[in-house]
Amino acid sequence: MARAEKVREVEGQVKYRGLREWLDQVDRMGELLRIHGAHWDREMGSITQLLTERSKGTAPAILFDEVPGYPKGFRTLYGQFSTMKRVALTLGLPLEYERKSDIVKSYHERMQNLKLMKPRFVSTGPILDHVLEGDDVDVLKFPVPIHHELDTARYLGTADCVITKDPDADWYNLGAYRCQVYDGKTIGCQITEGKHGRIHRDKYFERGQSMKVAVVCGQDPLLYMLSASPLPEGISELEFAGGIRGEPMEVVKGPYTGFPIPADAEIVVEGEAVPGNVRPEGPFGEWMGYISDDVVPRPYINVKTVLYRDDPILTCAPQHKPVDETGLLKGIAGAAEVWKALEACGLPEILGVWNHEAGPATRFTVIQIRQRYPGHSRNVLHVASSCAAGAYNGKWTVVVDEDIDCSDLEQVLWAMCTRFDPITDIDIIQKAWSSGRDPVVLPGNFNNRILVDACISYDRKLRGKFPRVVEVSAELRAKLKAKFEKILASV
Ligand SMILES: Cc1cc2nc3c(=O)[nH]c(=O)nc-3n(C[C@H](O)[C@H](O)[C@H](O)COP(=O)(O)O)c2cc1C
């Protein structure tokens, strides 16, 4: 790895353009690891898991090259978002934070003033370096991995952006949905019920129509991050990314689909899904940390064109037992959307939202508030767990007071153990939106949720009737730090 350098100039705005400049920045930050010679058959995925699972948010991004059987330069990239710094770099936010949830706050504030920006069509771009059509189509030109030991197929798409178009609107959605390879010309696409790409596909199929699709498997990390985020219906991630960057994303017209394709993408596969045409999909190591047992027939894509640039980089994100590389990605983006929803519902004094990485992410959400009225904490719990960004496959939603850092699990646990009563401070939501990804899913793809009010009861707080916390006051702290400067330098 390169020696760490400060990358100060990126703070406040997204300065890099595309995956390759992002990799340069990550390298300069000392967070890029290059590995040569790892095999696509389970080695790259397993190395990433070993380096990430106990890294406590410090694992490098890993660029694999010289994959056996493939030309040098045909690379794969894993672990894009396993540190806060790389998430912050991607979003153009400050790189250092006191509390982890401060990054969510910055992102939330950035979103307040965001103006969507339509992509700009350009006549050409690196993604058109190579265009394969007809007999030349072959997605196995790239070192497509088998990620997990118990997977039985190679997966082209994990850290991808699947572009679909709403048949009723001029809305191109980008979602990160996994794509299994059946052969060089046929790939799967597993889209869970309720996800935007799935709603698009359902609409086409209900009308007996095929759906065109473009799968981008190597792209600007900002686009990938947004594709994995619960942005509201009707909003294109391309326009959102333009808004965050403050300049339009450049796109070319897909030769088969006519869709806007990021001009600097690495690999893009275009094709169509036909109603009624299904193949068994899975098993696959899932985001909850288990091997899926839902090998079911799912629609697949007939590949029509393969586009790629010179020395392409296939981006990958095999999920596994926490903590994995998507804990922060999904957690930060999802928490910012929950924060937005809480404020949109008029709930005051939201001080922090954090999805805990080991949950994994969206299954353990904590909201930090300053209580202003009786029932405030309960309002927050219900909105956070039922808004669009918090609804999918949640499990635990917890609310804490202003003195608890919602992103510090030890503090949250203390609040749950000392300010919470298991009879009165709990609510249950039954038959909520879930999926077969959940090992304890209920029949019909529902699940039950627990809402935990770990705030001090409002009336006791108001009357000063709750015991005072044992802590060192700010005055004594300052005095001691001045007197014992060296000993207390780090606290
Ligand atoms: C690495 C990764 C893989 C994912 N795989 C899938 C998948 O196979 N199917 C799915 O429905 N969602 C998957 N997701 C979650 C979606 O990307 C996420 O729910 C996103 O909000 C979907 O976009 P949409 O809200 O526009 O539908 C994945 C997320 C990540 C980070």
Short mmCIF file of C-alpha atoms and ligand atoms in Angstrom, two decimals:
data_model
loop_
_atom_site.label_atom_id
_atom_site.label_comp_id
_atom_site.label_asym_id
_atom_site.label_seq_id
_atom_site.Cartn_x
_atom_site.Cartn_y
_atom_site.Cartn_z
CA MET A 1 0.00 0.00 0.00
CA ALA A 2 1.15 3.57 -0.63
CA ARG A 3 2.28 5.71 2.28
CA ALA A 4 -0.69 7.69 3.66
CA GLU A 5 -0.86 11.28 2.49
CA LYS A 6 -3.37 13.88 3.51
CA VAL A 7 -6.04 14.40 0.85
CA ARG A 8 -7.34 17.67 2.23
CA GLU A 9 -8.23 19.23 -1.09
CA VAL A 10 -11.17 16.87 -1.56
CA GLU A 11 -13.05 18.08 1.52
CA GLY A 12 -16.29 19.96 0.84
CA GLN A 13 -16.82 18.78 -2.72
CA VAL A 14 -16.46 15.76 -4.94
CA LYS A 15 -13.16 16.42 -6.69
CA TYR A 16 -12.40 13.07 -8.29
CA ARG A 17 -14.03 12.07 -11.56
CA GLY A 18 -14.82 8.40 -12.15
CA LEU A 19 -13.49 5.21 -10.61
CA ARG A 20 -9.91 5.68 -11.78
CA GLU A 21 -9.39 9.09 -10.21
CA TRP A 22 -11.10 7.78 -7.05
CA LEU A 23 -8.57 4.93 -6.93
CA ASP A 24 -5.71 7.43 -7.28
CA GLN A 25 -7.04 9.36 -4.30
CA VAL A 26 -7.54 6.19 -2.24
CA ASP A 27 -3.99 5.15 -3.09
CA ARG A 28 -2.69 8.52 -1.90
CA MET A 29 -4.63 8.08 1.34
CA GLY A 30 -2.75 4.78 1.84
CA GLU A 31 -5.95 2.73 1.64
CA LEU A 32 -5.44 0.78 -1.59
CA LEU A 33 -4.00 -2.74 -1.57
CA ARG A 34 -2.91 -4.39 -4.84
CA ILE A 35 -2.91 -8.18 -5.03
CA HIS A 36 -1.61 -10.11 -8.03
CA GLY A 37 -2.37 -13.70 -8.90
CA ALA A 38 -5.49 -14.43 -6.81
CA HIS A 39 -7.94 -16.73 -8.60
CA TRP A 40 -11.51 -15.75 -9.52
CA ASP A 41 -12.69 -19.05 -8.05
CA ARG A 42 -13.37 -18.12 -4.39
CA GLU A 43 -9.92 -16.68 -3.68
CA MET A 44 -10.63 -12.97 -4.24
CA GLY A 45 -13.89 -13.05 -2.25
CA SER A 46 -12.34 -14.98 0.63
CA ILE A 47 -9.26 -12.75 0.85
CA THR A 48 -11.57 -9.74 1.05
CA GLN A 49 -13.63 -11.34 3.81
CA LEU A 50 -10.50 -12.22 5.82
CA LEU A 51 -9.19 -8.66 5.53
CA THR A 52 -12.54 -7.03 6.32
CA GLU A 53 -14.52 -9.00 8.90
CA ARG A 54 -12.54 -7.99 11.98
CA SER A 55 -10.94 -4.83 10.66
CA LYS A 56 -13.23 -2.50 12.64
CA GLY A 57 -13.63 -0.15 9.73
CA THR A 58 -10.01 -0.03 8.60
CA ALA A 59 -9.87 -2.57 5.75
CA PRO A 60 -8.27 -1.45 2.47
CA ALA A 61 -9.88 -1.34 -0.94
CA ILE A 62 -8.38 -4.25 -2.88
CA LEU A 63 -7.46 -4.16 -6.57
CA PHE A 64 -6.82 -7.65 -7.94
CA ASP A 65 -4.78 -8.04 -11.12
CA GLU A 66 -3.15 -10.88 -13.07
CA VAL A 67 -6.08 -13.15 -12.38
CA PRO A 68 -5.18 -16.66 -13.67
CA GLY A 69 -6.60 -17.23 -17.14
CA TYR A 70 -7.13 -13.52 -17.84
CA PRO A 71 -5.00 -10.84 -19.47
CA LYS A 72 -3.00 -8.56 -17.17
CA GLY A 73 -5.01 -5.37 -16.67
CA PHE A 74 -8.39 -7.12 -16.56
CA ARG A 75 -8.89 -6.29 -12.88
CA THR A 76 -11.46 -6.60 -10.10
CA LEU A 77 -12.02 -4.18 -7.22
CA TYR A 78 -13.36 -5.23 -3.82
CA GLY A 79 -13.95 -3.42 -0.54
CA GLN A 80 -14.68 0.05 -1.87
CA PHE A 81 -16.49 1.35 1.20
CA SER A 82 -15.05 -0.41 4.22
CA THR A 83 -13.74 2.82 5.81
CA MET A 84 -15.54 6.05 6.71
CA LYS A 85 -12.83 8.03 4.90
CA ARG A 86 -13.62 6.35 1.59
CA VAL A 87 -17.34 6.98 2.03
CA ALA A 88 -16.59 10.63 2.85
CA LEU A 89 -14.23 10.94 -0.12
CA THR A 90 -16.93 9.55 -2.39
CA LEU A 91 -19.53 12.04 -1.19
CA GLY A 92 -17.13 14.99 -1.04
CA LEU A 93 -17.56 15.33 2.73
CA PRO A 94 -14.94 16.10 5.42
CA LEU A 95 -12.70 13.09 6.00
CA GLU A 96 -12.50 13.26 9.82
CA TYR A 97 -15.34 13.06 12.36
CA GLU A 98 -15.69 13.02 16.13
CA ARG A 99 -18.80 10.82 16.23
CA LYS A 100 -19.42 8.34 13.41
CA SER A 101 -22.95 9.69 13.02
CA ASP A 102 -21.52 13.14 12.19
CA ILE A 103 -20.91 11.91 8.66
CA VAL A 104 -24.63 11.15 8.37
CA LYS A 105 -25.32 14.68 9.59
CA SER A 106 -23.03 16.15 6.93
CA TYR A 107 -24.61 14.05 4.21
CA HIS A 108 -28.10 14.96 5.43
CA GLU A 109 -27.19 18.66 5.35
CA ARG A 110 -25.71 18.26 1.87
CA MET A 111 -28.96 16.72 0.67
CA GLN A 112 -31.03 19.66 1.97
CA ASN A 113 -29.68 22.04 -0.67
CA LEU A 114 -29.23 19.51 -3.41
CA LYS A 115 -30.56 20.37 -6.85
CA LEU A 116 -31.02 17.40 -9.16
CA MET A 117 -29.02 17.71 -12.38
CA LYS A 118 -29.90 15.82 -15.54
CA PRO A 119 -27.03 13.87 -17.13
CA ARG A 120 -25.38 15.34 -20.23
CA PHE A 121 -25.24 13.18 -23.35
CA VAL A 122 -21.83 13.08 -25.06
CA SER A 123 -21.05 11.39 -28.36
CA THR A 124 -18.36 9.07 -27.05
CA GLY A 125 -16.41 8.01 -23.98
CA PRO A 126 -14.02 5.31 -22.73
CA ILE A 127 -16.90 2.86 -22.22
CA LEU A 128 -17.14 2.65 -26.01
CA ASP A 129 -13.46 1.54 -26.35
CA HIS A 130 -14.82 -1.97 -27.06
CA VAL A 131 -18.36 -2.83 -28.19
CA LEU A 132 -19.22 -6.52 -28.57
CA GLU A 133 -22.38 -7.56 -30.38
CA GLY A 134 -23.90 -10.76 -31.83
CA ASP A 135 -21.63 -13.82 -31.64
CA ASP A 136 -18.88 -11.79 -29.96
CA VAL A 137 -20.97 -11.23 -26.83
CA ASP A 138 -19.30 -12.92 -23.86
CA VAL A 139 -19.52 -11.70 -20.26
CA LEU A 140 -16.86 -14.22 -19.25
CA LYS A 141 -14.26 -12.11 -21.05
CA PHE A 142 -13.81 -10.61 -17.59
CA PRO A 143 -12.53 -12.42 -14.48
CA VAL A 144 -16.04 -12.83 -13.07
CA PRO A 145 -15.68 -14.38 -9.61
CA ILE A 146 -17.29 -17.09 -7.59
CA HIS A 147 -17.30 -15.03 -4.42
CA HIS A 148 -18.17 -17.29 -1.48
CA GLU A 149 -17.13 -20.86 -0.77
CA LEU A 150 -20.70 -22.21 -0.96
CA ASP A 151 -21.80 -20.25 -4.04
CA THR A 152 -22.27 -22.44 -7.07
CA ALA A 153 -22.06 -19.81 -9.82
CA ARG A 154 -20.02 -16.83 -10.91
CA TYR A 155 -21.58 -13.41 -10.23
CA LEU A 156 -20.95 -10.56 -12.67
CA GLY A 157 -23.00 -8.04 -10.74
CA THR A 158 -22.72 -7.24 -7.04
CA ALA A 159 -21.25 -3.72 -6.74
CA ASP A 160 -23.18 -2.71 -9.83
CA CYS A 161 -25.83 -0.30 -11.08
CA VAL A 162 -28.72 -1.94 -12.89
CA ILE A 163 -30.39 0.70 -15.07
CA THR A 164 -34.10 0.28 -15.82
CA LYS A 165 -36.70 2.68 -17.18
CA ASP A 166 -40.16 3.19 -15.76
CA PRO A 167 -42.54 2.37 -18.66
CA ASP A 168 -44.83 5.18 -17.48
CA ALA A 169 -42.29 7.95 -16.95
CA ASP A 170 -38.98 9.38 -18.05
CA TRP A 171 -37.33 7.91 -14.96
CA TYR A 172 -34.15 5.85 -15.20
CA ASN A 173 -33.55 4.05 -11.92
CA LEU A 174 -30.17 2.66 -10.89
CA GLY A 175 -30.17 -0.12 -8.29
CA ALA A 176 -27.43 -2.46 -7.06
CA TYR A 177 -28.91 -5.90 -7.76
CA ARG A 178 -26.91 -9.11 -8.06
CA CYS A 179 -26.40 -10.80 -11.42
CA GLN A 180 -25.50 -14.48 -11.69
CA VAL A 181 -23.81 -15.72 -14.85
CA TYR A 182 -25.49 -18.67 -16.63
CA ASP A 183 -23.26 -18.51 -19.70
CA GLY A 184 -21.45 -15.85 -21.75
CA LYS A 185 -24.72 -14.54 -23.16
CA THR A 186 -27.16 -15.04 -20.26
CA ILE A 187 -27.16 -13.51 -16.78
CA GLY A 188 -29.60 -13.38 -13.88
CA CYS A 189 -30.83 -10.33 -11.97
CA GLN A 190 -32.28 -10.83 -8.51
CA ILE A 191 -34.47 -7.85 -7.61
CA THR A 192 -36.43 -8.02 -4.36
CA GLU A 193 -40.13 -7.12 -4.27
CA GLY A 194 -40.70 -3.40 -3.80
CA LYS A 195 -37.28 -2.30 -5.07
CA HIS A 196 -37.55 0.20 -7.89
CA GLY A 197 -36.08 -2.03 -10.59
CA ARG A 198 -38.54 -4.70 -9.54
CA ILE A 199 -41.50 -2.32 -9.75
CA HIS A 200 -40.36 -1.36 -13.27
CA ARG A 201 -40.00 -5.01 -14.29
CA ASP A 202 -43.35 -5.99 -12.79
CA LYS A 203 -45.02 -3.20 -14.78
CA TYR A 204 -43.53 -4.38 -18.09
CA PHE A 205 -44.31 -8.03 -17.40
CA GLU A 206 -47.90 -7.26 -16.32
CA ARG A 207 -48.35 -5.82 -19.83
CA GLY A 208 -46.70 -8.82 -21.46
CA GLN A 209 -43.73 -6.69 -22.53
CA SER A 210 -40.01 -7.40 -22.33
CA MET A 211 -37.85 -5.04 -20.28
CA LYS A 212 -34.60 -3.54 -21.53
CA VAL A 213 -31.85 -3.27 -18.97
CA ALA A 214 -28.25 -2.05 -18.74
CA VAL A 215 -26.01 -3.46 -16.02
CA VAL A 216 -23.04 -1.24 -15.18
CA CYS A 217 -20.35 -3.31 -13.44
CA GLY A 218 -17.60 -0.82 -12.76
CA GLN A 219 -18.44 2.84 -12.33
CA ASP A 220 -17.95 6.06 -10.43
CA PRO A 221 -18.21 4.99 -6.74
CA LEU A 222 -20.69 7.80 -6.15
CA LEU A 223 -23.12 6.20 -8.60
CA TYR A 224 -22.67 2.78 -7.01
CA MET A 225 -23.23 4.21 -3.55
CA LEU A 226 -26.42 5.95 -4.63
CA SER A 227 -27.59 2.81 -6.45
CA ALA A 228 -27.40 0.95 -3.14
CA SER A 229 -29.26 3.77 -1.31
CA PRO A 230 -32.99 4.02 -0.74
CA LEU A 231 -33.55 7.20 -2.78
CA PRO A 232 -37.21 8.13 -3.25
CA GLU A 233 -39.33 6.83 -6.11
CA GLY A 234 -39.07 8.81 -9.34
CA ILE A 235 -35.56 10.13 -8.67
CA SER A 236 -32.77 8.99 -10.95
CA GLU A 237 -29.46 8.26 -9.23
CA LEU A 238 -27.78 9.85 -12.27
CA GLU A 239 -29.50 13.17 -11.53
CA PHE A 240 -28.79 12.85 -7.81
CA ALA A 241 -25.11 12.18 -8.47
CA GLY A 242 -25.00 15.24 -10.75
CA GLY A 243 -26.55 17.27 -7.91
CA ILE A 244 -23.95 16.07 -5.40
CA ARG A 245 -21.09 16.77 -7.81
CA GLY A 246 -22.50 20.11 -8.88
CA GLU A 247 -22.09 19.17 -12.53
CA PRO A 248 -23.96 16.74 -14.79
CA MET A 249 -22.80 13.15 -15.15
CA GLU A 250 -21.64 12.54 -18.71
CA VAL A 251 -23.45 9.70 -20.45
CA VAL A 252 -23.45 8.03 -23.86
CA LYS A 253 -26.47 6.46 -25.48
CA GLY A 254 -26.49 2.68 -24.96
CA PRO A 255 -26.22 1.05 -28.42
CA TYR A 256 -28.96 -1.49 -27.66
CA THR A 257 -31.10 0.12 -24.96
CA GLY A 258 -30.72 3.82 -25.84
CA PHE A 259 -30.34 4.33 -22.07
CA PRO A 260 -27.97 6.90 -20.56
CA ILE A 261 -24.76 4.98 -19.82
CA PRO A 262 -22.00 6.63 -17.76
CA ALA A 263 -19.37 7.56 -20.34
CA ASP A 264 -16.47 6.62 -18.07
CA ALA A 265 -17.93 3.29 -16.87
CA GLU A 266 -15.68 0.25 -16.92
CA ILE A 267 -18.00 -2.55 -18.08
CA VAL A 268 -21.63 -2.42 -19.20
CA VAL A 269 -23.87 -5.26 -20.30
CA GLU A 270 -27.10 -4.46 -22.14
CA GLY A 271 -29.94 -6.89 -22.68
CA GLU A 272 -33.57 -7.69 -22.13
CA ALA A 273 -35.66 -9.73 -19.69
CA VAL A 274 -38.63 -11.54 -21.24
CA PRO A 275 -41.83 -12.23 -19.29
CA GLY A 276 -42.19 -15.91 -18.39
CA ASN A 277 -38.52 -16.73 -19.03
CA VAL A 278 -37.01 -17.82 -15.73
CA ARG A 279 -34.06 -19.88 -14.46
CA PRO A 280 -33.09 -21.04 -10.97
CA GLU A 281 -31.06 -18.32 -9.25
CA GLY A 282 -28.73 -18.72 -6.24
CA PRO A 283 -27.57 -19.94 -3.79
CA PHE A 284 -25.52 -16.92 -2.79
CA GLY A 285 -23.81 -15.60 0.35
CA GLU A 286 -26.27 -12.93 1.46
CA TRP A 287 -26.06 -9.55 3.18
CA MET A 288 -27.42 -10.94 6.44
CA GLY A 289 -24.40 -13.21 6.65
CA TYR A 290 -26.06 -16.48 5.61
CA ILE A 291 -26.16 -18.58 2.48
CA SER A 292 -29.55 -18.06 0.88
CA ASP A 293 -31.75 -21.12 0.71
CA ASP A 294 -34.12 -19.47 -1.73
CA VAL A 295 -32.92 -21.00 -4.98
CA VAL A 296 -36.00 -20.11 -6.99
CA PRO A 297 -36.77 -19.50 -10.64
CA ARG A 298 -36.18 -15.83 -11.44
CA PRO A 299 -36.29 -13.78 -14.65
CA TYR A 300 -32.98 -13.56 -16.50
CA ILE A 301 -31.39 -11.26 -19.07
CA ASN A 302 -30.48 -12.14 -22.65
CA VAL A 303 -27.30 -10.15 -23.21
CA LYS A 304 -27.24 -8.17 -26.47
CA THR A 305 -24.14 -6.01 -26.12
CA VAL A 306 -21.04 -5.91 -23.93
CA LEU A 307 -19.20 -2.59 -23.65
CA TYR A 308 -15.89 -2.10 -21.89
CA ARG A 309 -12.96 0.24 -21.70
CA ASP A 310 -9.30 -0.66 -22.03
CA ASP A 311 -7.99 -2.54 -18.97
CA PRO A 312 -11.46 -2.77 -17.40
CA ILE A 313 -12.12 -2.99 -13.67
CA LEU A 314 -14.99 -5.21 -12.55
CA THR A 315 -16.33 -3.89 -9.24
CA CYS A 316 -17.40 -6.50 -6.67
CA ALA A 317 -19.00 -6.53 -3.23
CA PRO A 318 -19.64 -10.01 -1.88
CA GLN A 319 -21.45 -9.62 1.40
CA HIS A 320 -20.81 -11.90 4.34
CA LYS A 321 -21.05 -12.28 8.09
CA PRO A 322 -20.54 -8.78 9.53
CA VAL A 323 -18.73 -6.62 9.35
CA ASP A 324 -18.57 -6.47 5.58
CA GLU A 325 -17.68 -3.75 3.13
CA THR A 326 -21.29 -2.62 2.68
CA GLY A 327 -22.08 -2.02 6.37
CA LEU A 328 -20.95 1.61 6.17
CA LEU A 329 -22.19 2.18 2.65
CA LYS A 330 -25.74 1.03 3.35
CA GLY A 331 -25.68 2.36 6.89
CA ILE A 332 -24.65 5.92 6.15
CA ALA A 333 -26.77 6.45 3.05
CA GLY A 334 -29.80 4.76 4.64
CA ALA A 335 -29.48 6.71 7.89
CA ALA A 336 -29.39 10.02 6.01
CA GLU A 337 -32.63 9.08 4.23
CA VAL A 338 -34.27 8.13 7.56
CA TRP A 339 -33.20 11.50 8.99
CA LYS A 340 -34.77 13.25 6.00
CA ALA A 341 -38.02 11.34 6.50
CA LEU A 342 -38.17 12.17 10.23
CA GLU A 343 -37.84 15.87 9.49
CA ALA A 344 -40.28 15.68 6.60
CA CYS A 345 -42.82 14.35 9.11
CA GLY A 346 -42.22 17.41 11.26
CA LEU A 347 -40.38 15.67 14.08
CA PRO A 348 -38.13 18.16 15.90
CA GLU A 349 -34.66 17.88 17.44
CA ILE A 350 -33.21 14.94 15.56
CA LEU A 351 -29.54 14.94 16.56
CA GLY A 352 -28.26 11.78 14.94
CA VAL A 353 -29.18 8.59 13.10
CA TRP A 354 -26.92 5.57 12.77
CA ASN A 355 -27.36 2.12 11.27
CA HIS A 356 -24.99 -0.15 13.16
CA GLU A 357 -22.61 -1.97 10.82
CA ALA A 358 -22.95 -5.34 12.54
CA GLY A 359 -26.77 -5.20 12.38
CA PRO A 360 -26.01 -5.57 9.50
CA ALA A 361 -26.67 -1.89 8.91
CA THR A 362 -30.35 -1.26 8.31
CA ARG A 363 -31.47 -3.92 10.84
CA PHE A 364 -30.30 -1.98 13.89
CA THR A 365 -31.07 1.73 13.63
CA VAL A 366 -30.55 4.18 16.48
CA ILE A 367 -31.91 7.72 16.54
CA GLN A 368 -30.63 10.34 18.95
CA ILE A 369 -33.07 13.11 19.95
CA ARG A 370 -33.59 15.94 22.39
CA GLN A 371 -37.05 15.20 23.77
CA ARG A 372 -39.49 18.10 23.56
CA TYR A 373 -42.83 16.54 24.50
CA PRO A 374 -44.33 13.36 25.93
CA GLY A 375 -44.56 10.78 23.15
CA HIS A 376 -41.80 12.42 21.06
CA SER A 377 -39.56 9.36 21.30
CA ARG A 378 -42.40 7.02 20.32
CA ASN A 379 -43.26 9.18 17.27
CA VAL A 380 -39.65 8.95 16.17
CA LEU A 381 -39.57 5.16 16.50
CA HIS A 382 -42.66 4.64 14.38
CA VAL A 383 -41.66 7.03 11.59
CA ALA A 384 -38.06 5.75 11.43
CA SER A 385 -39.16 2.15 11.17
CA SER A 386 -41.95 2.73 8.66
CA CYS A 387 -40.64 5.42 6.30
CA ALA A 388 -39.54 4.19 2.88
CA ALA A 389 -35.83 4.25 3.82
CA GLY A 390 -36.34 2.39 7.10
CA ALA A 391 -39.09 -0.02 6.14
CA TYR A 392 -37.24 -2.70 4.19
CA ASN A 393 -36.09 -5.61 6.33
CA GLY A 394 -35.54 -3.65 9.54
CA LYS A 395 -35.49 -5.44 12.90
CA TRP A 396 -34.45 -3.16 15.77
CA THR A 397 -35.19 0.57 15.98
CA VAL A 398 -33.93 2.30 19.11
CA VAL A 399 -34.29 5.90 20.26
CA VAL A 400 -31.88 7.51 22.75
CA ASP A 401 -31.44 10.89 24.45
CA GLU A 402 -29.09 13.68 23.46
CA ASP A 403 -26.31 12.56 25.84
CA ILE A 404 -25.99 9.17 24.11
CA ASP A 405 -23.96 8.98 20.90
CA CYS A 406 -26.24 6.95 18.63
CA SER A 407 -23.24 5.62 16.70
CA ASP A 408 -21.46 4.30 19.81
CA LEU A 409 -22.80 0.83 20.52
CA GLU A 410 -21.53 0.79 24.11
CA GLN A 411 -23.39 3.98 24.96
CA VAL A 412 -26.54 2.71 23.23
CA LEU A 413 -26.36 -0.55 25.16
CA TRP A 414 -26.01 1.36 28.42
CA ALA A 415 -29.14 3.39 27.60
CA MET A 416 -31.03 0.21 26.70
CA CYS A 417 -29.97 -1.36 30.00
CA THR A 418 -30.74 1.61 32.27
CA ARG A 419 -33.48 3.74 30.71
CA PHE A 420 -35.69 1.07 29.19
CA ASP A 421 -38.51 -1.00 30.66
CA PRO A 422 -39.41 -4.17 28.75
CA ILE A 423 -43.17 -3.76 29.27
CA THR A 424 -43.79 -0.05 28.75
CA ASP A 425 -40.94 1.03 26.50
CA ILE A 426 -41.46 -1.40 23.69
CA ASP A 427 -43.68 -1.54 20.60
CA ILE A 428 -43.92 -4.30 18.05
CA ILE A 429 -44.76 -3.90 14.35
CA GLN A 430 -46.09 -7.06 12.77
CA LYS A 431 -46.15 -8.16 9.14
CA ALA A 432 -43.68 -5.56 7.90
CA TRP A 433 -41.80 -5.53 4.55
CA SER A 434 -39.22 -8.31 4.50
CA SER A 435 -37.84 -10.88 2.06
CA GLY A 436 -36.33 -14.33 1.76
CA ARG A 437 -32.94 -12.79 2.60
CA ASP A 438 -34.05 -12.89 6.26
CA PRO A 439 -33.37 -16.32 7.82
CA VAL A 440 -36.41 -15.88 10.13
CA VAL A 441 -38.77 -14.43 7.53
CA LEU A 442 -42.47 -15.17 8.10
CA PRO A 443 -44.62 -16.88 5.46
CA GLY A 444 -45.55 -14.33 2.79
CA ASN A 445 -42.20 -12.48 3.13
CA PHE A 446 -43.18 -10.46 6.20
CA ASN A 447 -41.27 -9.89 9.40
CA ASN A 448 -41.94 -8.50 12.86
CA ARG A 449 -40.02 -5.54 14.28
CA ILE A 450 -39.10 -4.31 17.72
CA LEU A 451 -39.11 -0.62 18.65
CA VAL A 452 -37.13 0.23 21.77
CA ASP A 453 -37.61 3.50 23.61
CA ALA A 454 -34.35 3.86 25.54
CA CYS A 455 -34.95 7.54 26.38
CA ILE A 456 -35.46 8.71 29.94
CA SER A 457 -39.20 8.93 30.53
CA TYR A 458 -40.12 12.50 29.50
CA ASP A 459 -41.92 13.44 32.72
CA ARG A 460 -39.02 12.33 34.92
CA LYS A 461 -36.56 14.14 32.69
CA LEU A 462 -38.65 17.32 32.83
CA ARG A 463 -38.97 17.22 36.61
CA GLY A 464 -35.30 16.33 37.09
CA LYS A 465 -36.37 13.09 38.77
CA PHE A 466 -34.02 10.73 36.93
CA PRO A 467 -30.73 9.89 38.68
CA ARG A 468 -27.77 11.96 37.61
CA VAL A 469 -25.07 10.31 35.48
CA VAL A 470 -21.65 9.56 36.98
CA GLU A 471 -19.27 11.56 34.84
CA VAL A 472 -16.44 14.07 34.97
CA SER A 473 -17.80 17.59 34.49
CA ALA A 474 -16.52 19.78 31.67
CA GLU A 475 -14.86 22.16 34.19
CA LEU A 476 -13.00 19.41 36.06
CA ARG A 477 -12.06 17.76 32.78
CA ALA A 478 -10.51 20.99 31.48
CA LYS A 479 -8.70 21.61 34.75
CA LEU A 480 -7.22 18.09 34.83
CA LYS A 481 -6.23 18.17 31.18
CA ALA A 482 -4.35 21.42 31.79
CA LYS A 483 -2.62 20.02 34.88
CA PHE A 484 -1.80 16.54 33.49
CA GLU A 485 -1.32 17.50 29.89
CA LYS A 486 0.77 14.51 28.78
CA ILE A 487 -1.12 11.79 30.65
CA LEU A 488 -4.52 13.02 29.44
CA ALA A 489 -3.49 14.10 25.93
CA SER A 490 -5.52 11.37 24.25
CA VAL A 491 -8.81 11.78 26.17
C1 LIG B 1 -23.42 -5.09 -2.75
C2 LIG B 1 -24.92 -4.98 -2.77
C3 LIG B 1 -25.68 -5.96 -3.37
C4 LIG B 1 -27.06 -5.86 -3.39
N1 LIG B 1 -27.79 -6.84 -4.00
C5 LIG B 1 -29.12 -6.71 -4.11
C6 LIG B 1 -29.88 -7.68 -4.84
O1 LIG B 1 -29.35 -8.66 -5.36
N2 LIG B 1 -31.22 -7.50 -4.96
C7 LIG B 1 -31.85 -6.43 -4.37
O2 LIG B 1 -33.06 -6.29 -4.51
N3 LIG B 1 -31.15 -5.50 -3.65
C8 LIG B 1 -29.82 -5.62 -3.51
N4 LIG B 1 -29.10 -4.68 -2.82
C9 LIG B 1 -29.81 -3.59 -2.13
C10 LIG B 1 -30.25 -2.51 -3.10
O3 LIG B 1 -29.18 -2.09 -3.89
C11 LIG B 1 -30.84 -1.33 -2.34
O4 LIG B 1 -31.98 -1.78 -1.67
C12 LIG B 1 -31.18 -0.15 -3.23
O5 LIG B 1 -31.85 0.83 -2.46
C13 LIG B 1 -32.01 -0.56 -4.41
O6 LIG B 1 -32.27 0.53 -5.25
P1 LIG B 1 -33.75 1.05 -5.44
O7 LIG B 1 -34.13 1.65 -4.09
O8 LIG B 1 -33.63 2.09 -6.49
O9 LIG B 1 -34.57 -0.10 -5.81
C14 LIG B 1 -27.71 -4.75 -2.78
C15 LIG B 1 -26.93 -3.76 -2.18
C16 LIG B 1 -25.55 -3.87 -2.17
C17 LIG B 1 -24.74 -2.79 -1.51
#
